[in-house]
Structures are given as C-alpha cells and as structure tokens.
Amino acid sequence: MKREQLYSGKAKTIYATDNPDTLIAEFRNSLTAFNGEKKGEMEKKGYYNAQISKKVFEMLGGSGINTHFVSMLSNIEMLVKKVEIIKIEVIVRNIAAGSITKKYPMKEGTIFKSPVLVFDFKSDDYGDPMLNDDIAVALGVATREELAALRKLALRINELLVPYLDEKGILLPDFKLEFGRRDGEIILADEISCDTCRFWDKKTGQSMDKDVFRFDKGDISKAYEEVARRIVPEIFE
Amino acid sequence: MKREQLYSGKAKTIYATDNPDTLIAEFRNSLTAFNGEKKGEMEKKGYYNAQISKKVFEMLGGSGINTHFVSMLSNIEMLVKKVEIIKIEVIVRNIAAGSITKKYPMKEGTIFKSPVLVFDFKSDDYGDPMLNDDIAVALGVATREELAALRKLALRINELLVPYLDEKGILLPDFKLEFGRRDGEIILADEISCDTCRFWDKKTGQSMDKDVFRFDKGDISKAYEEVARRIVPEIFE
Ligand SMILES: Nc1ncnc2c1ncn2[C@@H]1O[C@H](COP(=O)(O)OP(=O)(O)O)[C@@H](O)[C@H]1O
Ligand SMILES: Nc1ncnc2c1ncn2[C@@H]1O[C@H](COP(=O)(O)OP(=O)(O)O)[C@@H](O)[C@H]1O
Ligand SMILES: [Mg+2]
Ligand SMILES: [Mg+2]
C-alpha cells in the first residue's frame, strides 16, 4: 500500500498510497529546533508522538472537529487524508512562554485573559515570519474567509484541548496547528504532539515537551514518555 | 511660552508650553535609521519636514481628519495638541518596498490590490516588533475598538494622501502614522514627512525620502528639497 516518498520534513516522512486521496505520515525519531539549527534524535519519539497525535485527533474528531486522521497502519505510521496544506502555522497561546516573551515585554507564565492567536507564515526559507491578515492575503496564502475559519477552528480546538489535558494533569501554555484544504473544507492536519505543544506538568510546572530538547532542560525521553503515559496509558499496558 | 524640554526623540524635541493641553514639537536636523544604528545630520531637514508636515496636516484637517496640528511657532517649531501617544506605529503600504520585501516573498514594486496595514509595537527596546490585534490587546497598548478605529483612520488618510501626492508627481509606496488619545478621541499626531513616508518620483521611480539616507542612494538634501518644492512651493518664493 505504501508507495513512493513524497516529502521528508523535519519530523515526519510523507508517502503516497494507492489511494490518491490519502497519504501516510511516518513519525520519525529526529528532533530539530530553532528552524533546524539544533538537531537531535530520540528513541521512541516518533512512536510517542504518533500515538499522542492519534489519541488527540480521535478526541477532537469525536467533538466535531474535522481532522485528517484516518487510522494507524503501524506504531508510527498514520494514514491521513491528503490535503493542500495552508502555509500558516496557527499558534494558540494561553500562557506566555518562549519566543513571545523575548519579542515583547511579556513575562513567562503570564496567563492571557483570552487566548492569543498568532499566524506565522510557514516558510523555512523566510524563518516563519509572523503574518497579519492583510499580509497573508497579499501573499496569497489564504483568503479572509479562510483566515476567519482558521481562527474559529483554532479557538474551538483550544477549548477542547485545555480541559482534556487538564484532567491528565497537563497545562497547555501554547501549541501550533496546521490546516489544509480538501473539497472546499478546511481540515485539521499535521500532528498534535510533544513537538508541537508546550505541555507543563500541572503540579510542578516542568516542561514535558520539545523545550526539554531546545533548552537542555533534562531527560527528553522521560518527558515524552510521561506525556504518553498520561494521554495514551493503554500503550503501556 | 516654550518651557522645559520633555523628551528628545530621534528626530524631534518636545517642549512643554504654558498651556498644559499643548506641546511644541521642534523638528531637528538629525537623521537616524535602522532603529538608531545609522546616524546622520542634514541641514534644513527639520525645516523641510516641519513645513511638509504642516501642509499635510492642514490638508487632512480640511478633509475631516482630527490632527494634533495647531500652528507653526517658527520655521521648525510646531505647536500641537498634547496627546497620550498610542504605542503603535501604524504602517500603510500601497506598493511593496523596504523591510516587507526582505521579510516575505514579495517583490519590491509590487502594487498591492488593497492597502496592507501593519501595526508595529512602538518600542526602541524591543526593535518595533510587529503586532496583531490579540498581542496588542494582551500587551495593553490598545483596545479592540481602538485598533479598529486606527485601521479606519489610516485607510482614510491613505485615500486622501495618495491623490494629493499624485497630483504633485509623487507616489506613496508606504508611510507610518502615530496616533494619540485625547478627550476620548483618537487623533493623528507626530509627523508626516520625508522621514516617515516613502516618496517615489512618479516619472523616474527615484526615492525622495529617508531611503536616500538609509541606502546611500544619492543627495539627501536634494531629495528632501524636491519634495518640499512640490508640497510647499510657497516657502521657496
Ligand atoms: N494531511 C496532510 N496532507 C498533506 N500534507 C500534510 C498533511 N499533514 C501534514 N502535512 C505536511 O507534511 C509535512 C510533515 O512533515 P514535518 O516533518 O512536520 O515537516 P516540516 O519540516 O515541514 O514541519 C509538513 O510539511 C506538513 O505540512
Ligand atoms: N501631539 C503629541 N503629543 C505627545 N507626544 C507626541 C505628539 N506628537 C508626537 N509625539 C511623540 O513625540 C516624540 C517625537 O519625537 P521623535 O523624534 O519622532 O521620537 P521617536 O524617536 O520616539 O520617534 C515621539 O515619541 C512621538 O510619539
Ligand atoms: Mg512539522
Ligand atoms: Mg519619530
């Protein structure tokens, strides 16, 4: 069923399938940060992220969010609906952390009164610069209607994710989403994992995500495994 | 009437007056670019910019835009209404030029289908980073209602400026505005000059603005003088 490799990104490899409407996303163990400047590798990273993503996509799908997830073909291979990716990284921020606290006078840990949405232009060549609606439209990356739809979807996904994770003792300071076009609809694509979310332990405030790798905060394997244990306990049985 | 100096910025010095509702903005000859990294001086720069600003404020005021301009106290001293400056640089772009063509895949000279507005956080310490509405509100620099008002005012000012300058053989690729709060209203403040606008000669496309200084494009005095000759011919009589 798996056919030729279409694209090898920073964390996943994408393959064609016999069906032109689907793709296979293979979650790899490679880690990158700072637009590819820092590189690493972690055993089972692909496995944990694939399993976490699957579980989260299923939860969101069950709550009416249209996602690209179809099924798992193996521990690390996800069959997904093929979409035309919208070249925007949709970032939702609930608590100030990371880059935003460097770019603006905002203190790490500040809880935003309402979620702060940021749209970055998904472009490794340009270093993912921030967009506003006028620029996004001028660049042709999305229409105004699509931008409004992305905003609404991102906020809805946030509303679903925050309590879902809270129950598991995880705070969600921020996360990044990618969406794609398919049959005139916008659907949630890519992944939702320790690579694309900030997860903080609710009790200790400790990072359980890619920040452990970015800023050498400790044992990355332990961090990712702990998130997997809380979100997909069944894989440890 | 002039009292103590309140603030000396990169291009103007602000003085208090006997009236707590007004200030004096003195236009200096100093030139800076790239957030103060490049410095220079040009004879008569303050004079030309003050006279151009005055004339443009008068034109805008005559068309219903509320501006801070009161009167000229000398060639380079403008009496203005004191406002609480909103810490946003409101940038209006009609043609792609300068920083936007470096930050995104946009070719210099591309005419935008509709004006592209950009709000930058006015902060020398943070290097004027770009904002979006959510970030501006989270930072407390403006309310959503104010942001909407700024957008409307900036577009209206652009609609007035473009034909006004076109008549004088000047293209307006982009410009920067500052606004302030006063008695519950938002009024246009600061300056509109060769320092804050890109002015291109309509026939030759040549820069007649601070880009001549920024990128050593030729004789800056000649460029500013030429704009003054077209906008305020009366001062050369
Ligand atoms: N359903 C999908 N259809 C098509 N492309 C997708 C889909 N889901 C994700 N992608 C794209 O596949 C690539 C995933 O690989 P990744 O390693 O994350 O790449 P990147 O280095 O671009 O972040 C990304 O470019 C992503 O936008
Ligand atoms: N009407 C006004 N009331 C109060 N402040 C003003 C008014 N108009 C302009 N200003 C402020 O005065 C300063 C003008 O000086 P300038 O040399 O341009 O400073 P800067 O280096 O901050 O750009 C700016 O900080 C500007 O925001
Ligand atoms: Mg990716
Ligand atoms: Mg200034």
Coordinates of C-alpha atoms and ligand atoms in Angstrom, one line a residue:
Chain A
M1 CA 0.0 0.0 0.0
K2 CA 2.9 2.4 0.8
R3 CA 4.3 3.9 -2.3
E4 CA 6.9 6.5 -3.1
Q5 CA 8.2 9.0 -0.6
L6 CA 6.8 12.4 -1.3
Y7 CA 8.4 14.6 1.3
S8 CA 10.7 14.3 4.2
G9 CA 10.2 17.1 6.7
K10 CA 11.8 17.9 10.0
A11 CA 9.9 15.3 11.9
K12 CA 7.8 13.1 9.6
T13 CA 8.1 11.5 6.2
I14 CA 5.2 11.6 3.9
Y15 CA 4.4 8.7 1.5
A16 CA 1.9 8.3 -1.3
T17 CA -0.6 5.4 -1.1
D18 CA -2.5 3.5 -3.8
N19 CA -5.4 5.9 -3.0
P20 CA -4.8 9.4 -4.3
D21 CA -6.9 10.8 -1.5
T22 CA -4.7 9.5 1.3
L23 CA -1.1 9.8 2.5
I24 CA 1.0 8.0 5.1
A25 CA 2.7 10.2 7.7
E26 CA 5.6 8.3 9.3
F27 CA 6.6 9.8 12.6
R28 CA 10.4 9.8 12.9
N29 CA 12.8 10.0 15.8
S30 CA 14.6 13.1 14.6
L31 CA 14.3 16.3 16.6
T32 CA 15.0 19.8 15.4
A33 CA 14.7 23.2 16.9
F34 CA 15.3 26.9 16.1
N35 CA 14.4 26.4 12.4
G36 CA 16.6 23.4 12.0
E37 CA 19.7 24.9 13.7
K38 CA 19.7 22.4 16.6
K39 CA 19.4 18.7 15.7
G40 CA 18.9 15.6 17.7
E41 CA 17.4 12.1 17.8
M42 CA 15.4 10.4 20.5
E43 CA 14.5 6.7 20.6
K44 CA 10.7 6.2 20.5
K45 CA 10.0 9.9 19.8
G46 CA 8.2 9.0 16.6
Y47 CA 6.2 6.3 18.5
Y48 CA 5.1 8.6 21.3
N49 CA 4.2 11.5 19.1
A50 CA 2.3 9.3 16.7
Q51 CA 0.3 7.7 19.5
I52 CA -0.4 11.0 21.2
S53 CA -1.5 12.6 17.9
K54 CA -3.8 9.8 17.1
K55 CA -5.5 9.9 20.5
V56 CA -5.9 13.7 20.3
F57 CA -7.2 13.6 16.8
E58 CA -9.7 11.0 17.8
M59 CA -10.8 13.1 20.8
L60 CA -11.2 16.2 18.6
G61 CA -12.9 14.2 15.8
G62 CA -15.4 12.9 18.4
S63 CA -16.2 16.6 19.3
G64 CA -16.9 17.6 15.7
I65 CA -13.5 18.8 14.5
N66 CA -12.8 17.6 11.0
T67 CA -9.3 16.1 11.1
H68 CA -7.1 14.3 8.5
F69 CA -6.7 11.3 10.7
V70 CA -7.9 8.0 9.2
S71 CA -6.2 5.2 11.0
M72 CA -2.8 3.8 12.3
L73 CA -1.0 1.5 9.9
S74 CA 1.7 0.7 12.4
N75 CA 3.0 2.2 15.7
I76 CA 4.5 5.1 13.8
E77 CA 2.6 5.3 10.5
M78 CA -0.6 7.3 10.3
L79 CA -2.9 7.1 7.3
V80 CA -4.3 10.6 6.7
K81 CA -6.5 12.3 4.3
K82 CA -4.4 14.2 1.8
V83 CA -4.9 18.0 2.0
E84 CA -3.5 21.1 0.4
I85 CA -1.6 22.4 3.4
I86 CA -2.3 26.1 4.2
K87 CA 1.1 27.7 4.6
I88 CA 0.3 29.1 8.1
E89 CA 1.4 27.9 11.4
V90 CA -1.6 28.7 13.6
I91 CA -0.3 29.3 17.1
V92 CA -2.6 29.4 20.1
R93 CA -1.3 30.8 23.3
N94 CA -2.9 30.5 26.7
I95 CA 0.1 31.3 28.9
A96 CA 3.1 33.5 27.8
A97 CA 6.1 31.2 27.2
G98 CA 9.0 31.0 24.8
S99 CA 9.5 33.3 21.8
I100 CA 6.7 35.7 22.6
T101 CA 8.3 36.6 26.0
K102 CA 11.5 37.6 24.1
K103 CA 9.8 39.5 21.4
Y104 CA 7.5 41.6 23.6
P105 CA 7.5 42.8 27.2
M106 CA 5.6 39.8 28.5
K107 CA 6.6 37.7 31.5
E108 CA 6.9 33.9 31.1
G109 CA 4.0 32.4 32.9
T110 CA 1.6 35.3 32.4
I111 CA -1.9 33.9 31.9
F112 CA -3.7 35.6 29.0
K113 CA -7.2 36.8 29.7
S114 CA -8.3 35.3 26.4
P115 CA -6.2 33.1 24.1
V116 CA -3.7 34.9 21.9
L117 CA -3.7 33.7 18.3
V118 CA -0.6 34.2 16.1
F119 CA -0.4 33.2 12.4
D120 CA 3.1 32.6 11.2
F121 CA 4.0 32.2 7.5
K122 CA 5.1 28.5 7.2
S123 CA 8.3 29.0 5.3
D124 CA 11.7 27.6 6.3
D125 CA 13.4 29.9 3.8
Y126 CA 11.9 33.0 5.5
G127 CA 12.2 31.7 9.1
D128 CA 8.4 31.6 9.7
P129 CA 7.7 35.3 10.0
M130 CA 4.6 36.5 11.7
L131 CA 1.6 37.4 9.5
N132 CA -1.3 39.6 9.8
D133 CA -4.5 39.2 7.7
D134 CA -3.5 41.9 5.2
I135 CA -0.1 40.3 4.6
A136 CA -1.5 36.8 4.4
V137 CA -4.0 37.9 1.8
A138 CA -1.3 39.9 -0.1
L139 CA 0.9 36.8 -0.1
G140 CA -2.0 34.7 -1.3
V141 CA -1.6 32.1 1.5
A142 CA -5.2 32.3 2.5
T143 CA -8.4 34.3 1.8
R144 CA -10.0 36.5 4.5
E145 CA -12.8 33.9 4.9
E146 CA -10.2 31.1 5.4
L147 CA -8.4 33.2 8.0
A148 CA -11.6 33.7 9.9
A149 CA -12.3 30.0 9.7
L150 CA -8.8 29.2 11.0
R151 CA -9.3 31.5 13.9
K152 CA -12.6 29.9 14.8
L153 CA -11.3 26.4 14.5
A154 CA -8.2 27.1 16.5
L155 CA -10.1 28.6 19.3
R156 CA -12.6 25.7 19.3
I157 CA -9.7 23.2 19.4
N158 CA -8.2 25.1 22.3
E159 CA -11.4 24.9 24.2
L160 CA -11.5 21.2 23.7
L161 CA -7.8 20.5 24.4
V162 CA -7.4 22.6 27.6
P163 CA -9.9 20.6 29.8
Y164 CA -8.9 17.3 28.1
L165 CA -5.3 17.8 29.2
D166 CA -6.1 19.4 32.5
E167 CA -7.8 16.2 33.5
K168 CA -4.5 14.5 32.8
G169 CA -2.5 17.0 35.0
I170 CA -1.1 18.9 31.9
L171 CA -1.2 22.6 31.3
L172 CA -1.2 23.8 27.7
P173 CA 0.6 27.2 27.5
D174 CA 0.6 27.1 23.7
F175 CA 0.5 24.9 20.6
K176 CA 0.8 25.0 16.9
L177 CA -1.7 23.7 14.4
E178 CA -1.6 23.2 10.6
F179 CA -4.7 23.1 8.5
G180 CA -5.3 22.0 4.9
R181 CA -7.9 22.5 2.2
R182 CA -9.9 19.5 0.9
D183 CA -13.1 19.5 -1.1
G184 CA -13.8 23.1 -0.2
E185 CA -13.4 22.4 3.5
I186 CA -10.7 23.3 6.0
I187 CA -9.5 20.3 8.0
L188 CA -7.0 19.9 10.8
A189 CA -3.8 18.2 9.6
D190 CA -0.2 17.5 10.6
E191 CA 0.2 16.5 14.3
I192 CA -0.5 17.4 17.8
S193 CA 2.3 16.2 20.0
C194 CA 5.1 17.0 22.4
D195 CA 6.9 18.5 19.4
T196 CA 4.1 21.0 18.6
C197 CA 2.7 21.8 22.0
R198 CA 4.1 23.2 25.2
F199 CA 3.0 20.8 27.9
W200 CA 3.7 21.8 31.5
D201 CA 3.1 19.5 34.4
K202 CA 0.2 21.0 36.4
K203 CA 1.8 20.3 39.8
T204 CA 5.5 21.2 39.2
G205 CA 5.3 23.5 36.1
Q206 CA 8.0 21.4 34.5
S207 CA 8.3 21.2 30.7
M208 CA 7.2 17.9 29.2
D209 CA 7.7 18.8 25.5
K210 CA 10.3 19.9 23.0
D211 CA 11.5 22.7 25.3
V212 CA 13.4 19.9 27.2
F213 CA 15.4 19.4 24.0
R214 CA 15.5 23.1 22.9
F215 CA 16.9 24.3 26.2
D216 CA 18.5 21.2 27.6
K217 CA 16.1 21.0 30.5
G218 CA 16.6 17.4 31.3
D219 CA 15.7 13.9 30.1
I220 CA 13.7 14.3 26.9
S221 CA 12.8 10.6 26.8
K222 CA 11.3 10.7 30.2
A223 CA 9.4 13.9 29.4
Y224 CA 7.8 12.5 26.2
E225 CA 7.1 9.1 27.9
E226 CA 5.4 10.8 30.8
V227 CA 3.0 12.7 28.4
A228 CA 2.4 9.4 26.5
R229 CA 1.6 7.7 29.9
R230 CA -1.0 10.3 30.7
I231 CA -2.6 10.6 27.2
V232 CA -2.2 7.1 25.9
P233 CA -1.9 4.9 29.0
E234 CA -3.1 1.9 27.1
I235 CA 0.1 1.6 25.1
F236 CA 2.0 0.9 28.3
E237 CA -0.3 -2.0 29.4
Chain B
M1 CA 5.8 80.4 26.0
K2 CA 8.3 77.5 25.5
R3 CA 9.0 75.8 28.7
E4 CA 11.1 72.8 29.7
Q5 CA 12.2 70.1 27.4
L6 CA 10.1 66.9 27.9
Y7 CA 11.6 64.5 25.5
S8 CA 14.2 64.4 22.8
G9 CA 13.4 61.7 20.3
K10 CA 15.3 60.6 17.2
A11 CA 14.0 63.5 15.0
K12 CA 12.2 65.9 17.2
T13 CA 12.4 67.6 20.6
I14 CA 9.2 68.0 22.6
Y15 CA 8.7 71.0 24.9
A16 CA 6.0 71.9 27.4
T17 CA 4.2 75.2 27.0
D18 CA 2.3 77.4 29.4
N19 CA -0.8 75.6 28.3
P20 CA -1.0 72.0 29.7
D21 CA -3.0 71.0 26.6
T22 CA -0.3 71.8 24.1
L23 CA 3.2 70.9 23.3
I24 CA 5.9 72.2 21.0
A25 CA 7.5 69.8 18.5
E26 CA 10.8 71.1 17.3
F27 CA 11.9 69.4 14.1
R28 CA 15.7 68.7 14.2
N29 CA 18.2 68.1 11.5
S30 CA 19.3 64.7 12.9
L31 CA 18.7 61.6 10.9
T32 CA 18.6 58.0 12.2
A33 CA 17.8 54.7 10.5
F34 CA 17.7 51.0 11.4
N35 CA 16.5 51.6 14.9
G36 CA 19.2 54.2 15.6
E37 CA 22.1 52.2 14.3
K38 CA 22.8 54.6 11.4
K39 CA 23.1 58.3 12.3
G40 CA 23.4 61.5 10.3
E41 CA 22.6 65.1 10.0
M42 CA 21.2 67.2 7.2
E43 CA 21.0 71.0 7.1
K44 CA 17.4 72.2 6.7
K45 CA 16.0 68.7 7.3
G46 CA 14.0 69.9 10.3
Y47 CA 12.8 72.8 8.3
Y48 CA 11.6 70.8 5.3
N49 CA 10.0 68.1 7.4
A50 CA 8.2 70.6 9.6
Q51 CA 6.8 72.5 6.6
I52 CA 5.7 69.4 4.8
S53 CA 4.1 68.0 7.9
K54 CA 2.2 71.3 8.5
K55 CA 0.9 71.4 4.9
V56 CA -0.2 67.7 5.0
F57 CA -1.8 68.1 8.4
E58 CA -3.7 71.1 7.1
M59 CA -4.9 69.2 4.0
L60 CA -6.0 66.3 6.2
G61 CA -7.7 68.6 8.7
G62 CA -9.6 70.2 5.9
S63 CA -10.9 66.8 4.9
G64 CA -12.2 65.9 8.4
I65 CA -9.2 64.1 9.9
N66 CA -8.6 65.2 13.5
T67 CA -4.9 66.1 13.8
H68 CA -2.7 67.4 16.6
F69 CA -1.6 70.4 14.5
V70 CA -2.4 73.8 15.9
S71 CA 0.0 76.3 14.3
M72 CA 3.7 77.0 13.4
L73 CA 5.6 79.0 16.0
S74 CA 8.7 79.2 13.8
N75 CA 10.1 77.5 10.7
I76 CA 10.8 74.4 12.7
E77 CA 8.5 74.6 15.7
M78 CA 5.0 73.2 15.6
L79 CA 2.5 73.8 18.3
V80 CA 0.5 70.7 18.7
K81 CA -2.3 69.3 20.9
K82 CA -0.8 67.1 23.6
V83 CA -2.0 63.6 23.3
E84 CA -1.3 60.3 25.0
I85 CA 0.6 58.5 22.2
I86 CA -0.7 55.0 21.3
K87 CA 2.4 52.9 21.2
I88 CA 1.7 51.6 17.7
E89 CA 3.4 52.5 14.5
V90 CA 0.6 52.3 12.0
I91 CA 2.1 51.5 8.7
V92 CA 0.1 51.7 5.4
R93 CA 1.6 50.0 2.4
N94 CA 0.4 50.6 -1.2
I95 CA 3.5 49.2 -3.0
A96 CA 5.9 46.6 -1.6
A97 CA 9.2 48.3 -0.6
G98 CA 11.8 48.0 2.0
S99 CA 11.5 45.7 5.0
I100 CA 8.4 43.8 3.9
T101 CA 10.3 42.6 0.7
K102 CA 13.0 41.1 2.9
K103 CA 10.7 39.5 5.5
Y104 CA 8.3 37.8 3.0
P105 CA 8.5 36.7 -0.6
M106 CA 7.3 40.0 -2.1
K107 CA 9.0 41.8 -4.9
E108 CA 9.9 45.4 -4.5
G109 CA 7.5 47.5 -6.6
T110 CA 4.6 45.1 -6.4
I111 CA 1.3 47.1 -6.2
F112 CA -1.0 45.7 -3.5
K113 CA -4.6 45.1 -4.6
S114 CA -5.7 46.8 -1.5
P115 CA -3.6 48.7 1.1
V116 CA -1.7 46.4 3.5
L117 CA -1.8 47.7 7.1
V118 CA 0.8 46.7 9.6
F119 CA 0.8 47.6 13.3
D120 CA 4.3 47.6 14.9
F121 CA 4.8 47.9 18.7
K122 CA 6.5 51.3 19.1
S123 CA 9.4 50.3 21.3
D124 CA 13.0 51.1 20.7
D125 CA 14.0 48.5 23.4
Y126 CA 12.2 45.7 21.5
G127 CA 13.0 46.9 18.0
D128 CA 9.4 47.7 17.0
P129 CA 8.2 44.2 16.6
M130 CA 5.1 43.6 14.5
L131 CA 1.8 43.1 16.4
N132 CA -1.5 41.5 15.7
D133 CA -4.7 42.5 17.4
D134 CA -4.6 39.8 20.1
I135 CA -1.0 40.7 21.0
A136 CA -1.7 44.4 21.1
V137 CA -4.6 43.8 23.4
A138 CA -2.6 41.4 25.6
L139 CA 0.2 44.0 25.9
G140 CA -2.4 46.6 26.8
V141 CA -1.3 49.0 24.1
A142 CA -4.8 49.5 22.7
T143 CA -8.3 48.1 22.9
R144 CA -10.0 46.2 20.1
E145 CA -12.2 49.3 19.5
E146 CA -9.1 51.5 19.2
L147 CA -7.4 49.1 16.9
A148 CA -10.5 49.1 14.6
A149 CA -10.5 52.9 14.8
L150 CA -6.8 53.1 13.9
R151 CA -7.4 50.9 10.9
K152 CA -10.3 53.0 9.6
L153 CA -8.4 56.3 10.1
A154 CA -5.2 55.0 8.5
L155 CA -7.1 53.8 5.4
R156 CA -9.0 57.2 5.2
I157 CA -5.7 59.1 5.5
N158 CA -4.3 56.9 2.7
E159 CA -7.2 57.7 0.5
L160 CA -6.6 61.4 1.0
L161 CA -2.8 61.3 0.7
V162 CA -2.5 59.2 -2.5
P163 CA -4.3 61.5 -4.9
Y164 CA -2.9 64.6 -3.1
L165 CA 0.6 63.5 -3.7
D166 CA -0.1 62.0 -7.1
E167 CA -1.1 65.5 -8.3
K168 CA 2.4 66.6 -7.3
G169 CA 4.1 63.8 -9.2
I170 CA 4.8 61.7 -6.1
L171 CA 4.0 58.0 -5.5
L172 CA 3.4 56.9 -1.9
P173 CA 4.6 53.2 -1.5
D174 CA 4.2 53.3 2.2
F175 CA 4.1 55.6 5.3
K176 CA 4.0 55.4 9.1
L177 CA 1.5 57.2 11.3
E178 CA 1.2 57.7 15.0
F179 CA -2.0 58.4 16.8
G180 CA -2.8 59.6 20.3
R181 CA -5.7 59.7 22.8
R182 CA -7.2 63.0 23.8
D183 CA -10.6 63.5 25.5
G184 CA -11.8 60.1 24.5
E185 CA -10.9 60.7 20.9
I186 CA -8.1 59.3 18.7
I187 CA -6.2 62.0 16.8
L188 CA -3.4 61.9 14.3
A189 CA -0.1 63.0 15.9
D190 CA 3.6 63.1 15.2
E191 CA 4.7 64.0 11.7
I192 CA 4.1 63.1 8.0
S193 CA 7.3 63.9 6.2
C194 CA 10.2 62.5 4.2
D195 CA 11.3 60.7 7.3
T196 CA 8.1 58.8 7.8
C197 CA 6.9 58.2 4.2
R198 CA 8.4 56.5 1.2
F199 CA 8.0 59.1 -1.6
W200 CA 8.9 57.9 -5.2
D201 CA 9.1 60.3 -8.1
K202 CA 6.2 59.3 -10.3
K203 CA 8.3 59.6 -13.5
T204 CA 11.6 58.1 -12.5
G205 CA 10.7 56.0 -9.6
Q206 CA 13.5 57.5 -7.6
S207 CA 13.4 57.8 -3.8
M208 CA 12.8 61.2 -2.4
D209 CA 12.8 60.2 1.3
K210 CA 14.8 58.7 4.1
D211 CA 15.7 55.7 1.9
V212 CA 18.3 58.1 0.2
F213 CA 20.0 58.3 3.6
R214 CA 19.3 54.6 4.6
F215 CA 20.8 53.2 1.5
D216 CA 23.1 56.0 0.4
K217 CA 21.1 56.5 -2.8
G218 CA 22.4 60.0 -3.6
D219 CA 22.0 63.6 -2.4
I220 CA 19.6 63.6 0.5
S221 CA 19.3 67.4 0.7
K222 CA 18.2 67.5 -2.9
A223 CA 15.7 64.8 -2.4
Y224 CA 14.0 66.4 0.6
E225 CA 14.2 69.8 -1.0
E226 CA 12.5 68.5 -4.1
V227 CA 9.6 67.1 -2.0
A228 CA 9.3 70.4 -0.2
R229 CA 9.2 72.2 -3.6
R230 CA 6.3 70.1 -4.7
I231 CA 4.3 70.1 -1.5
V232 CA 5.1 73.6 -0.1
P233 CA 6.2 75.6 -3.1
E234 CA 5.3 78.8 -1.3
I235 CA 8.4 78.5 1.0
F236 CA 10.7 78.9 -2.0
E237 CA 9.1 82.1 -3.3
Ligands
LIG1 N1 -2.8 15.6 5.6 C1 -1.8 16.1 5.0 N2 -1.7 16.3 3.7 C2 -0.6 16.8 3.1 N3 0.5 17.3 3.8 C3 0.4 17.2 5.1 C4 -0.7 16.6 5.8 N4 -0.4 16.7 7.1 C5 0.8 17.2 7.2 N5 1.3 17.5 6.0 C6 2.6 18.2 5.7 O1 3.6 17.1 5.8 C7 4.8 17.6 6.4 C8 5.0 16.9 7.7 O2 6.3 16.7 8.0 P1 7.2 17.6 9.0 O3 8.3 16.7 9.3 O4 6.3 18.0 10.2 O5 7.5 18.8 8.1 P2 8.1 20.2 8.3 O6 9.6 20.1 8.4 O7 7.6 21.0 7.1 O8 7.4 20.7 9.6 C9 4.6 19.1 6.6 O9 5.1 19.9 5.6 C10 3.1 19.2 6.7 O10 2.6 20.5 6.4
LIG2 N1 0.9 65.5 20.0 C1 1.8 64.8 20.6 N2 1.6 64.7 22.0 C2 2.5 63.9 22.7 N3 3.6 63.3 22.1 C3 3.7 63.4 20.8 C4 2.8 64.1 20.0 N4 3.2 64.0 18.7 C5 4.3 63.2 18.7 N5 4.7 62.8 20.0 C6 5.8 62.0 20.4 O1 6.9 62.8 20.5 C7 8.1 62.1 20.0 C8 8.6 62.8 18.7 O2 9.9 62.7 18.6 P1 10.6 61.8 17.6 O3 12.0 62.4 17.5 O4 9.9 61.4 16.4 O5 10.7 60.5 18.6 P2 11.0 58.9 18.4 O6 12.5 58.8 18.5 O7 10.2 58.3 19.5 O8 10.4 58.6 17.0 C9 7.6 60.7 19.7 O9 7.8 59.8 20.8 C10 6.1 60.9 19.4 O10 5.4 59.7 19.7
MG3 MG 6.3 19.9 11.1
MG4 MG 9.6 59.5 15.4

